mmCIF file of C-alpha atoms and ligand atoms in Angstrom:
data_model
loop_
_atom_site.group_PDB
_atom_site.id
_atom_site.type_symbol
_atom_site.label_atom_id
_atom_site.label_comp_id
_atom_site.label_asym_id
_atom_site.label_seq_id
_atom_site.Cartn_x
_atom_site.Cartn_y
_atom_site.Cartn_z
ATOM 1 C CA MET A 17 0.055 -0.274 0.244
ATOM 2 C CA GLN A 18 1.598 3.478 -0.921
ATOM 3 C CA THR A 19 1.529 5.890 1.643
ATOM 4 C CA ILE A 20 1.038 9.546 1.166
ATOM 5 C CA LEU A 21 2.144 12.550 3.610
ATOM 6 C CA VAL A 22 -1.323 14.475 4.555
ATOM 7 C CA THR A 23 -0.129 18.041 5.901
ATOM 8 C CA GLY A 24 -3.126 19.429 7.847
ATOM 9 C CA GLY A 25 -5.489 16.221 7.294
ATOM 10 C CA ALA A 26 -6.790 16.712 10.981
ATOM 11 C CA GLY A 27 -8.734 19.315 9.644
ATOM 12 C CA TYR A 28 -11.828 19.829 7.382
ATOM 13 C CA VAL A 29 -10.493 19.773 3.998
ATOM 14 C CA GLY A 30 -7.667 17.025 4.531
ATOM 15 C CA SER A 31 -9.829 14.540 6.755
ATOM 16 C CA HIS A 32 -12.156 14.556 4.087
ATOM 17 C CA CYS A 33 -9.488 13.762 1.558
ATOM 18 C CA CYS A 34 -8.021 11.320 3.492
ATOM 19 C CA LEU A 35 -11.541 9.354 3.375
ATOM 20 C CA ALA A 36 -11.013 9.401 -0.244
ATOM 21 C CA LEU A 37 -7.585 8.281 -0.195
ATOM 22 C CA ALA A 38 -7.977 5.137 2.189
ATOM 23 C CA ALA A 39 -11.004 4.242 -0.240
ATOM 24 C CA THR A 40 -8.917 4.327 -3.246
ATOM 25 C CA GLY A 41 -6.238 2.301 -1.963
ATOM 26 C CA PHE A 42 -3.500 4.944 -0.182
ATOM 27 C CA LEU A 43 -2.810 4.868 3.425
ATOM 28 C CA PRO A 44 -2.683 8.512 4.533
ATOM 29 C CA ILE A 45 -0.131 9.513 7.314
ATOM 30 C CA VAL A 46 -1.427 12.501 8.727
ATOM 31 C CA PHE A 47 1.037 15.586 10.198
ATOM 32 C CA ASP A 48 -0.814 17.989 11.654
ATOM 33 C CA ASN A 49 0.022 20.294 15.115
ATOM 34 C CA LEU A 50 -3.720 20.636 15.937
ATOM 35 C CA SER A 51 -3.938 24.098 16.224
ATOM 36 C CA ASN A 52 -7.161 24.246 14.194
ATOM 37 C CA GLY A 53 -7.441 20.348 13.496
ATOM 38 C CA HIS A 54 -9.335 17.615 15.506
ATOM 39 C CA ARG A 55 -7.883 13.916 16.576
ATOM 40 C CA GLU A 56 -11.409 12.575 16.219
ATOM 41 C CA HIS A 57 -11.104 13.334 12.505
ATOM 42 C CA VAL A 58 -8.135 10.968 12.005
ATOM 43 C CA GLN A 59 -9.713 7.715 11.152
ATOM 44 C CA TRP A 60 -7.940 6.548 8.215
ATOM 45 C CA GLY A 61 -4.428 6.236 9.123
ATOM 46 C CA PRO A 62 -1.675 7.243 12.044
ATOM 47 C CA LEU A 63 -1.847 10.526 13.214
ATOM 48 C CA VAL A 64 1.780 12.301 14.053
ATOM 49 C CA VAL A 65 1.301 15.509 16.068
ATOM 50 C CA GLY A 66 3.713 18.005 14.799
ATOM 51 C CA ASP A 67 4.604 21.593 12.921
ATOM 52 C CA ILE A 68 5.360 22.222 9.132
ATOM 53 C CA ARG A 69 8.035 24.636 10.247
ATOM 54 C CA ASP A 70 9.805 21.681 12.063
ATOM 55 C CA ALA A 71 12.329 20.301 9.099
ATOM 56 C CA ALA A 72 14.130 17.627 11.541
ATOM 57 C CA HIS A 73 10.390 16.396 12.762
ATOM 58 C CA LEU A 74 9.410 16.621 8.985
ATOM 59 C CA ASP A 75 12.716 14.101 8.043
ATOM 60 C CA ALA A 76 11.505 11.830 10.755
ATOM 61 C CA VAL A 77 8.311 11.395 9.506
ATOM 62 C CA PHE A 78 9.383 10.898 5.503
ATOM 63 C CA SER A 79 11.880 8.304 6.843
ATOM 64 C CA ALA A 80 9.527 6.232 9.164
ATOM 65 C CA HIS A 81 6.879 6.324 6.855
ATOM 66 C CA ALA A 82 8.316 6.489 3.280
ATOM 67 C CA PRO A 83 5.446 8.907 1.383
ATOM 68 C CA VAL A 84 5.493 8.423 -2.419
ATOM 69 C CA ALA A 85 3.815 11.787 -2.351
ATOM 70 C CA VAL A 86 2.564 15.363 -0.055
ATOM 71 C CA LEU A 87 -1.107 16.325 0.062
ATOM 72 C CA HIS A 88 -0.209 19.885 1.450
ATOM 73 C CA PHE A 89 -3.384 21.197 3.694
ATOM 74 C CA ALA A 90 -1.929 22.581 6.711
ATOM 75 C CA GLY A 91 -1.494 25.826 7.236
ATOM 76 C CA ARG A 92 -3.664 29.419 8.331
ATOM 77 C CA ILE A 93 -7.079 29.586 6.741
ATOM 78 C CA GLU A 94 -9.100 32.859 8.545
ATOM 79 C CA VAL A 95 -9.122 36.013 5.959
ATOM 80 C CA GLY A 96 -9.876 38.227 8.992
ATOM 81 C CA GLU A 97 -6.606 37.072 11.522
ATOM 82 C CA SER A 98 -4.407 37.706 8.018
ATOM 83 C CA VAL A 99 -5.072 41.441 8.050
ATOM 84 C CA LYS A 100 -4.474 41.279 11.974
ATOM 85 C CA ASP A 101 -1.356 39.409 12.184
ATOM 86 C CA PRO A 102 0.149 39.068 8.412
ATOM 87 C CA GLY A 103 3.764 38.047 9.995
ATOM 88 C CA ALA A 104 2.062 34.608 10.592
ATOM 89 C CA PHE A 105 0.416 33.961 7.357
ATOM 90 C CA TYR A 106 3.771 34.184 5.470
ATOM 91 C CA ASP A 107 5.703 31.867 8.436
ATOM 92 C CA HIS A 108 2.727 29.015 8.382
ATOM 93 C CA ASN A 109 1.596 29.126 5.131
ATOM 94 C CA VAL A 110 5.128 30.171 3.061
ATOM 95 C CA GLY A 111 7.834 29.205 5.099
ATOM 96 C CA GLY A 112 5.726 26.167 6.590
ATOM 97 C CA ALA A 113 5.252 24.867 2.663
ATOM 98 C CA ILE A 114 8.759 25.611 1.569
ATOM 99 C CA THR A 115 9.835 23.721 4.814
ATOM 100 C CA VAL A 116 7.745 20.634 3.564
ATOM 101 C CA ILE A 117 9.046 20.851 -0.148
ATOM 102 C CA GLU A 118 12.406 20.945 1.173
ATOM 103 C CA ALA A 119 11.908 17.799 3.085
ATOM 104 C CA ALA A 120 9.990 16.148 0.580
ATOM 105 C CA ARG A 121 12.939 16.797 -1.732
ATOM 106 C CA ARG A 122 15.556 15.721 0.873
ATOM 107 C CA ALA A 123 13.449 12.097 1.089
ATOM 108 C CA ASN A 124 13.371 11.600 -3.467
ATOM 109 C CA VAL A 125 9.726 12.607 -3.267
ATOM 110 C CA ASN A 126 8.891 14.851 -5.908
ATOM 111 C CA VAL A 127 5.001 15.548 -6.085
ATOM 112 C CA MET A 128 3.031 17.627 -3.944
ATOM 113 C CA VAL A 129 -0.768 18.509 -4.354
ATOM 114 C CA PHE A 130 -1.322 21.736 -2.988
ATOM 115 C CA SER A 131 -4.364 23.636 -1.425
ATOM 116 C CA SER A 132 -4.759 27.021 -2.826
ATOM 117 C CA THR A 133 -7.972 28.853 -3.169
ATOM 118 C CA CYS A 134 -9.665 31.461 -5.189
ATOM 119 C CA ALA A 135 -8.672 34.182 -2.979
ATOM 120 C CA ILE A 136 -5.545 34.305 -5.043
ATOM 121 C CA PHE A 137 -7.769 36.460 -7.662
ATOM 122 C CA GLY A 138 -9.187 39.081 -5.713
ATOM 123 C CA GLU A 139 -11.773 41.181 -7.110
ATOM 124 C CA PRO A 140 -13.685 39.120 -9.948
ATOM 125 C CA ALA A 141 -12.980 40.560 -13.649
ATOM 126 C CA ILE A 142 -14.362 37.947 -15.817
ATOM 127 C CA LEU A 143 -17.182 35.648 -14.625
ATOM 128 C CA PRO A 144 -16.964 32.700 -14.367
ATOM 129 C CA MET A 145 -13.289 32.311 -13.272
ATOM 130 C CA ASP A 146 -10.839 30.294 -14.927
ATOM 131 C CA GLU A 147 -7.162 29.313 -14.832
ATOM 132 C CA ARG A 148 -5.985 32.671 -16.748
ATOM 133 C CA HIS A 149 -7.812 35.222 -14.676
ATOM 134 C CA PRO A 150 -5.738 37.871 -13.540
ATOM 135 C CA GLN A 151 -4.200 37.052 -9.903
ATOM 136 C CA ALA A 152 -4.557 40.479 -7.435
ATOM 137 C CA PRO A 153 -5.337 38.820 -3.707
ATOM 138 C CA LEU A 154 -7.196 41.258 -1.304
ATOM 139 C CA ASN A 155 -5.511 40.160 1.727
ATOM 140 C CA PRO A 156 -2.206 38.387 3.299
ATOM 141 C CA TYR A 157 -3.848 34.774 3.228
ATOM 142 C CA GLY A 158 -4.863 35.289 -0.772
ATOM 143 C CA ARG A 159 -0.994 36.553 -1.063
ATOM 144 C CA SER A 160 0.641 33.993 1.313
ATOM 145 C CA LYS A 161 -1.218 31.111 -1.103
ATOM 146 C CA LEU A 162 -0.341 32.799 -4.340
ATOM 147 C CA MET A 163 3.370 33.011 -3.395
ATOM 148 C CA VAL A 164 3.276 29.250 -2.654
ATOM 149 C CA GLU A 165 1.857 28.733 -6.384
ATOM 150 C CA GLN A 166 4.992 31.134 -7.698
ATOM 151 C CA VAL A 167 7.003 29.247 -5.519
ATOM 152 C CA LEU A 168 5.903 25.999 -7.014
ATOM 153 C CA VAL A 169 6.485 26.894 -10.419
ATOM 154 C CA ASP A 170 10.030 27.798 -9.718
ATOM 155 C CA TYR A 171 10.412 24.206 -8.217
ATOM 156 C CA ASP A 172 8.790 22.803 -11.123
ATOM 157 C CA ARG A 173 11.186 24.767 -13.597
ATOM 158 C CA HIS A 174 13.892 24.234 -12.133
ATOM 159 C CA VAL A 175 14.308 21.412 -9.904
ATOM 160 C CA GLY A 176 11.465 18.946 -11.456
ATOM 161 C CA PHE A 177 9.529 18.705 -8.778
ATOM 162 C CA ARG A 178 5.717 18.913 -9.770
ATOM 163 C CA SER A 179 2.701 20.037 -8.227
ATOM 164 C CA ALA A 180 -1.153 20.119 -8.706
ATOM 165 C CA VAL A 181 -2.138 23.560 -7.366
ATOM 166 C CA MET A 182 -5.889 23.226 -6.185
ATOM 167 C CA ARG A 183 -7.837 26.444 -6.019
ATOM 168 C CA TYR A 184 -11.254 25.639 -4.218
ATOM 169 C CA PHE A 185 -13.880 28.055 -4.151
ATOM 170 C CA ASN A 186 -16.223 27.424 -1.233
ATOM 171 C CA ALA A 187 -15.818 24.184 0.489
ATOM 172 C CA ALA A 188 -18.743 22.690 2.014
ATOM 173 C CA GLY A 189 -20.775 19.584 3.308
ATOM 174 C CA ALA A 190 -19.578 17.049 5.051
ATOM 175 C CA GLU A 191 -19.214 12.714 5.001
ATOM 176 C CA PRO A 192 -22.824 11.835 4.949
ATOM 177 C CA GLU A 193 -22.316 9.371 7.619
ATOM 178 C CA GLY A 194 -21.568 12.641 10.333
ATOM 179 C CA ARG A 195 -18.210 10.974 10.702
ATOM 180 C CA ILE A 196 -16.533 14.409 10.150
ATOM 181 C CA GLY A 197 -17.236 17.259 9.053
ATOM 182 C CA GLU A 198 -16.487 21.334 9.035
ATOM 183 C CA TRP A 199 -15.394 22.020 12.581
ATOM 184 C CA HIS A 200 -13.478 25.631 12.804
ATOM 185 C CA GLU A 201 -12.663 27.647 16.017
ATOM 186 C CA PRO A 202 -13.642 30.366 15.227
ATOM 187 C CA GLU A 203 -16.470 29.110 12.522
ATOM 188 C CA THR A 204 -16.598 32.033 9.927
ATOM 189 C CA HIS A 205 -17.754 29.853 7.087
ATOM 190 C CA ALA A 206 -21.192 30.456 6.117
ATOM 191 C CA ILE A 207 -23.128 27.059 6.395
ATOM 192 C CA PRO A 208 -21.828 25.872 9.487
ATOM 193 C CA VAL A 209 -22.771 29.219 10.678
ATOM 194 C CA ALA A 210 -26.337 29.310 9.279
ATOM 195 C CA ILE A 211 -26.504 25.753 11.187
ATOM 196 C CA GLN A 212 -25.459 26.883 14.156
ATOM 197 C CA ALA A 213 -28.197 29.359 14.020
ATOM 198 C CA ALA A 214 -31.095 27.259 13.129
ATOM 199 C CA LEU A 215 -29.983 25.026 15.911
ATOM 200 C CA GLY A 216 -30.235 27.837 18.362
ATOM 201 C CA GLN A 217 -26.356 28.186 19.106
ATOM 202 C CA ARG A 218 -26.281 31.684 17.642
ATOM 203 C CA PRO A 219 -29.182 34.531 17.979
ATOM 204 C CA ASN A 220 -29.177 34.812 14.010
ATOM 205 C CA PHE A 221 -27.375 34.555 11.335
ATOM 206 C CA THR A 222 -26.338 37.535 9.465
ATOM 207 C CA ILE A 223 -26.523 38.567 5.839
ATOM 208 C CA PHE A 224 -23.559 41.016 4.897
ATOM 209 C CA GLY A 225 -25.235 43.362 1.873
ATOM 210 C CA ASP A 226 -28.363 42.589 0.347
ATOM 211 C CA ASP A 227 -27.950 45.455 -2.291
ATOM 212 C CA TYR A 228 -25.117 44.109 -4.294
ATOM 213 C CA ASP A 229 -26.353 43.885 -8.102
ATOM 214 C CA THR A 230 -27.175 39.974 -7.995
ATOM 215 C CA ARG A 231 -30.626 38.298 -8.528
ATOM 216 C CA ASP A 232 -31.894 39.188 -5.078
ATOM 217 C CA GLY A 233 -29.427 41.600 -3.942
ATOM 218 C CA THR A 234 -27.156 39.495 -1.864
ATOM 219 C CA ALA A 235 -23.983 37.644 -2.515
ATOM 220 C CA VAL A 236 -23.176 34.708 -4.705
ATOM 221 C CA ARG A 237 -20.407 32.080 -4.278
ATOM 222 C CA ASP A 238 -19.731 29.029 -5.320
ATOM 223 C CA TYR A 239 -20.324 26.076 -2.810
ATOM 224 C CA VAL A 240 -18.296 22.885 -3.863
ATOM 225 C CA HIS A 241 -18.914 19.697 -1.863
ATOM 226 C CA VAL A 242 -15.612 18.842 0.375
ATOM 227 C CA LEU A 243 -16.156 15.097 -0.781
ATOM 228 C CA ASP A 244 -16.144 16.558 -4.840
ATOM 229 C CA LEU A 245 -12.802 18.372 -3.637
ATOM 230 C CA ALA A 246 -11.557 15.082 -2.113
ATOM 231 C CA ASP A 247 -12.369 13.330 -5.394
ATOM 232 C CA ALA A 248 -10.278 16.015 -7.413
ATOM 233 C CA HIS A 249 -7.400 15.499 -4.963
ATOM 234 C CA VAL A 250 -7.384 11.653 -5.644
ATOM 235 C CA ALA A 251 -7.597 12.361 -9.401
ATOM 236 C CA ALA A 252 -4.280 15.051 -9.432
ATOM 237 C CA LEU A 253 -2.535 12.682 -7.302
ATOM 238 C CA LYS A 254 -2.927 9.766 -9.367
ATOM 239 C CA ARG A 255 -1.812 12.048 -12.701
ATOM 240 C CA LEU A 256 1.222 13.307 -10.877
ATOM 241 C CA LEU A 257 2.206 9.840 -9.634
ATOM 242 C CA ALA A 258 1.947 8.846 -13.659
ATOM 243 C CA GLY A 259 4.282 11.570 -14.406
ATOM 244 C CA GLY A 260 1.776 14.374 -14.893
ATOM 245 C CA SER A 261 2.918 17.708 -15.651
ATOM 246 C CA SER A 262 2.884 20.392 -12.844
ATOM 247 C CA GLU A 263 -0.868 22.009 -13.008
ATOM 248 C CA ALA A 264 -3.391 24.307 -11.471
ATOM 249 C CA PHE A 265 -6.856 23.849 -10.970
ATOM 250 C CA ASN A 266 -9.850 26.252 -10.176
ATOM 251 C CA LEU A 267 -12.156 23.670 -8.307
ATOM 252 C CA GLY A 268 -16.086 25.210 -7.815
ATOM 253 C CA ALA A 269 -18.951 23.656 -8.575
ATOM 254 C CA GLY A 270 -19.687 25.872 -11.489
ATOM 255 C CA THR A 271 -23.023 27.364 -10.431
ATOM 256 C CA GLY A 272 -23.393 30.692 -7.938
ATOM 257 C CA THR A 273 -25.856 30.453 -4.899
ATOM 258 C CA THR A 274 -26.798 33.629 -3.442
ATOM 259 C CA VAL A 275 -26.732 33.986 0.364
ATOM 260 C CA ARG A 276 -30.729 33.838 0.641
ATOM 261 C CA GLU A 277 -30.823 30.825 -1.753
ATOM 262 C CA LEU A 278 -28.445 29.208 0.949
ATOM 263 C CA VAL A 279 -30.479 30.535 3.554
ATOM 264 C CA ASP A 280 -33.832 28.753 1.758
ATOM 265 C CA GLY A 281 -31.263 25.685 1.387
ATOM 266 C CA VAL A 282 -30.773 25.616 5.254
ATOM 267 C CA VAL A 283 -34.470 26.014 6.121
ATOM 268 C CA ARG A 284 -35.557 23.151 3.418
ATOM 269 C CA ALA A 285 -32.319 20.886 4.900
ATOM 270 C CA THR A 286 -32.659 21.748 8.475
ATOM 271 C CA GLY A 287 -36.946 22.007 8.782
ATOM 272 C CA LYS A 288 -36.143 24.535 10.932
ATOM 273 C CA PRO A 289 -37.008 28.765 11.100
ATOM 274 C CA LEU A 290 -33.726 30.668 10.377
ATOM 275 C CA PRO A 291 -33.456 33.997 12.116
ATOM 276 C CA LEU A 292 -31.702 36.273 10.013
ATOM 277 C CA ARG A 293 -30.141 39.945 10.630
ATOM 278 C CA VAL A 294 -29.125 42.019 7.315
ATOM 279 C CA ALA A 295 -25.850 44.275 7.826
ATOM 280 C CA PRO A 296 -23.964 46.231 5.409
ATOM 281 C CA ARG A 297 -21.196 44.624 3.068
ATOM 282 C CA ARG A 298 -18.327 43.774 4.293
ATOM 283 C CA LEU A 299 -15.052 45.478 3.058
ATOM 284 C CA GLY A 300 -13.479 43.136 0.527
ATOM 285 C CA ASP A 301 -16.171 40.638 -0.100
ATOM 286 C CA ALA A 302 -16.831 40.541 -4.167
ATOM 287 C CA PRO A 303 -20.524 40.715 -5.092
ATOM 288 C CA MET A 304 -19.430 37.717 -6.693
ATOM 289 C CA LEU A 305 -17.297 34.506 -7.097
ATOM 290 C CA VAL A 306 -17.809 31.512 -9.499
ATOM 291 C CA ALA A 307 -15.506 29.200 -10.847
ATOM 292 C CA ASP A 308 -15.080 28.143 -14.477
ATOM 293 C CA ASN A 309 -13.994 24.293 -13.555
ATOM 294 C CA THR A 310 -13.371 23.259 -17.492
ATOM 295 C CA LYS A 311 -10.139 22.219 -16.939
ATOM 296 C CA ALA A 312 -10.500 20.287 -13.807
ATOM 297 C CA ARG A 313 -13.152 18.288 -16.194
ATOM 298 C CA ARG A 314 -11.100 18.135 -18.965
ATOM 299 C CA VAL A 315 -7.507 17.463 -17.513
ATOM 300 C CA LEU A 316 -8.456 15.347 -14.246
ATOM 301 C CA GLY A 317 -11.681 13.703 -15.641
ATOM 302 C CA TRP A 318 -13.436 15.415 -12.503
ATOM 303 C CA THR A 319 -17.470 16.648 -11.991
ATOM 304 C CA PRO A 320 -18.356 17.468 -9.086
ATOM 305 C CA ALA A 321 -21.391 15.092 -8.566
ATOM 306 C CA ARG A 322 -22.838 16.350 -5.482
ATOM 307 C CA ASP A 323 -25.427 19.318 -5.353
ATOM 308 C CA LEU A 324 -26.341 22.217 -2.940
ATOM 309 C CA ASP A 325 -28.878 20.128 -1.171
ATOM 310 C CA ALA A 326 -26.415 17.059 -0.646
ATOM 311 C CA ILE A 327 -23.698 19.861 0.478
ATOM 312 C CA LEU A 328 -26.897 21.041 3.407
ATOM 313 C CA SER A 329 -27.943 17.746 4.432
ATOM 314 C CA SER A 330 -24.419 16.499 4.902
ATOM 315 C CA ALA A 331 -23.562 19.348 6.779
ATOM 316 C CA TRP A 332 -26.639 19.233 8.948
ATOM 317 C CA ARG A 333 -26.316 15.608 9.870
ATOM 318 C CA TRP A 334 -22.646 16.496 10.860
ATOM 319 C CA HIS A 335 -23.567 19.229 13.306
ATOM 320 C CA GLN A 336 -26.566 17.119 14.447
ATOM 321 C CA ALA A 337 -23.703 14.480 15.549
ATOM 322 C CA GLN A 338 -21.992 17.139 17.079
ATOM 323 C CA ALA A 339 -24.673 18.515 19.052
ATOM 324 C CA ALA A 340 -25.672 14.869 20.182
ATOM 325 C CA ALA A 341 -22.484 14.408 21.461
ATOM 326 C CA ASP A 342 -22.319 17.450 22.994
ATOM 327 C CA ARG A 343 -25.124 16.292 25.140
HETATM 328 N N1 NAD B 10 -12.171 25.482 3.810
HETATM 329 C C1 NAD B 10 -12.518 26.249 2.584
HETATM 330 O O1 NAD B 10 -13.378 26.670 1.806
HETATM 331 C C2 NAD B 10 -10.969 26.323 2.052
HETATM 332 C C3 NAD B 10 -11.304 27.430 0.861
HETATM 333 C C4 NAD B 10 -9.709 27.709 -0.229
HETATM 334 C C5 NAD B 10 -8.592 27.101 0.516
HETATM 335 N N2 NAD B 10 -8.719 26.467 1.601
HETATM 336 C C6 NAD B 10 -7.332 25.909 1.850
HETATM 337 O O2 NAD B 10 -7.491 24.189 2.215
HETATM 338 C C7 NAD B 10 -6.637 24.129 3.271
HETATM 339 C C8 NAD B 10 -7.492 23.450 4.579
HETATM 340 O O3 NAD B 10 -8.689 24.163 4.694
HETATM 341 P P1 NAD B 10 -9.613 23.645 6.001
HETATM 342 O O4 NAD B 10 -10.705 24.322 5.635
HETATM 343 O O5 NAD B 10 -9.437 22.294 5.929
HETATM 344 O O6 NAD B 10 -8.755 24.087 7.059
HETATM 345 P P2 NAD B 10 -8.668 23.738 8.778
HETATM 346 O O7 NAD B 10 -8.110 24.596 9.522
HETATM 347 O O8 NAD B 10 -9.604 22.488 8.862
HETATM 348 O O9 NAD B 10 -7.123 22.460 7.850
HETATM 349 C C9 NAD B 10 -6.007 23.097 8.547
HETATM 350 C C10 NAD B 10 -5.393 22.243 9.136
HETATM 351 O O10 NAD B 10 -3.736 22.823 9.197
HETATM 352 C C11 NAD B 10 -3.550 22.393 10.878
HETATM 353 N N3 NAD B 10 -2.017 23.348 10.798
HETATM 354 C C12 NAD B 10 -2.191 24.900 10.912
HETATM 355 N N4 NAD B 10 -1.155 25.072 11.024
HETATM 356 C C13 NAD B 10 -0.277 24.499 10.754
HETATM 357 C C14 NAD B 10 1.051 24.182 11.178
HETATM 358 N N5 NAD B 10 2.063 25.062 11.125
HETATM 359 N N6 NAD B 10 1.867 22.442 11.155
HETATM 360 C C15 NAD B 10 0.819 21.749 10.937
HETATM 361 N N7 NAD B 10 -0.352 21.753 10.857
HETATM 362 C C16 NAD B 10 -1.140 22.751 10.516
HETATM 363 C C17 NAD B 10 -4.210 22.976 11.610
HETATM 364 O O11 NAD B 10 -4.615 21.860 12.521
HETATM 365 C C18 NAD B 10 -5.402 22.282 10.681
HETATM 366 O O12 NAD B 10 -5.818 20.942 10.775
HETATM 367 C C19 NAD B 10 -6.027 24.975 3.919
HETATM 368 O O13 NAD B 10 -4.912 25.341 3.012
HETATM 369 C C20 NAD B 10 -6.850 26.329 3.279
HETATM 370 O O14 NAD B 10 -6.208 27.827 3.321
HETATM 371 C C21 NAD B 10 -9.772 25.920 2.132
#
């Protein structure tokens, strides 16, 4: 069985990818400092608790587990925090990524699948957004990811280190049996926040801006099921292991959902009323972000198969399981 090093595999997207890796016959070795991840989410292989900035620890893990590739998810993720503390984002996201790449190279592993984001693009100039969209991140989080993308271009060009750059739009949903799901602290993502409001764990759900030039005035986002993202990672990994070239992919469902449509979907999925509050637009929030996923479909043979209702019902099952466990 081939082993894969999964940095950040105790987190949301990483743990779902571990499930998909195991289902495909790989053994995921999770390396995570548990700063935002959860031991309970590591169910498909061993967990090594460590920090991606610790080169010696990474060397020991490469030597002990002999992975054939790295899936690199670990990093700081909260845009608001990146504005308050840019240094931490460059340290973990850029410095950490280079430390992982260098450790991989010392172990003769020359293949990485990297978690990037649509935040590398900034304000949308063309919709839907394909891989050639101009890159102008609006915050240190997006810039830290773009910097790693650029670092990976140089490693490919000059030392033959190949990568697949996966730019997620809004990762959403959960594994359908409720074993793992979206669990960030603090939680800032729209779907878990809405479900927490439906469960009475928050007083309401805030719609930031209802005066955008969109079909109902609220912002449009592209929600892509986390298990569809996981399928894309496995396809990209297999392609790299078969000798495929370095590529970047925009990974969204390719459909836009307004905040009000999301609210209606949450009410449908939960069967509960969702108390709403409307607040002014937030600085830096684009009116609309939708992926053109043509390249991922063509090159990876990827089809995002799970729709918004599948996303919301799976997220709801996960939150119910969590609420039951907390009681
Ligand atoms: N969730 C989304 O919608 C989304 C969208 C675009 C991109 N991404 C990217 O995908 C990746 C995974 O995101 P997520 O939502 O699963 O976040 P997450 O916080 O759930 O997962 C990140 C994991 O990395 C770990 N980590 C952080 N710093 C570390 C360090 N220095 N050393 C070791 N481990 C460390 C955390 O403990 C956590 O388990 C991130 O790189 C994120 O930027 C996520």
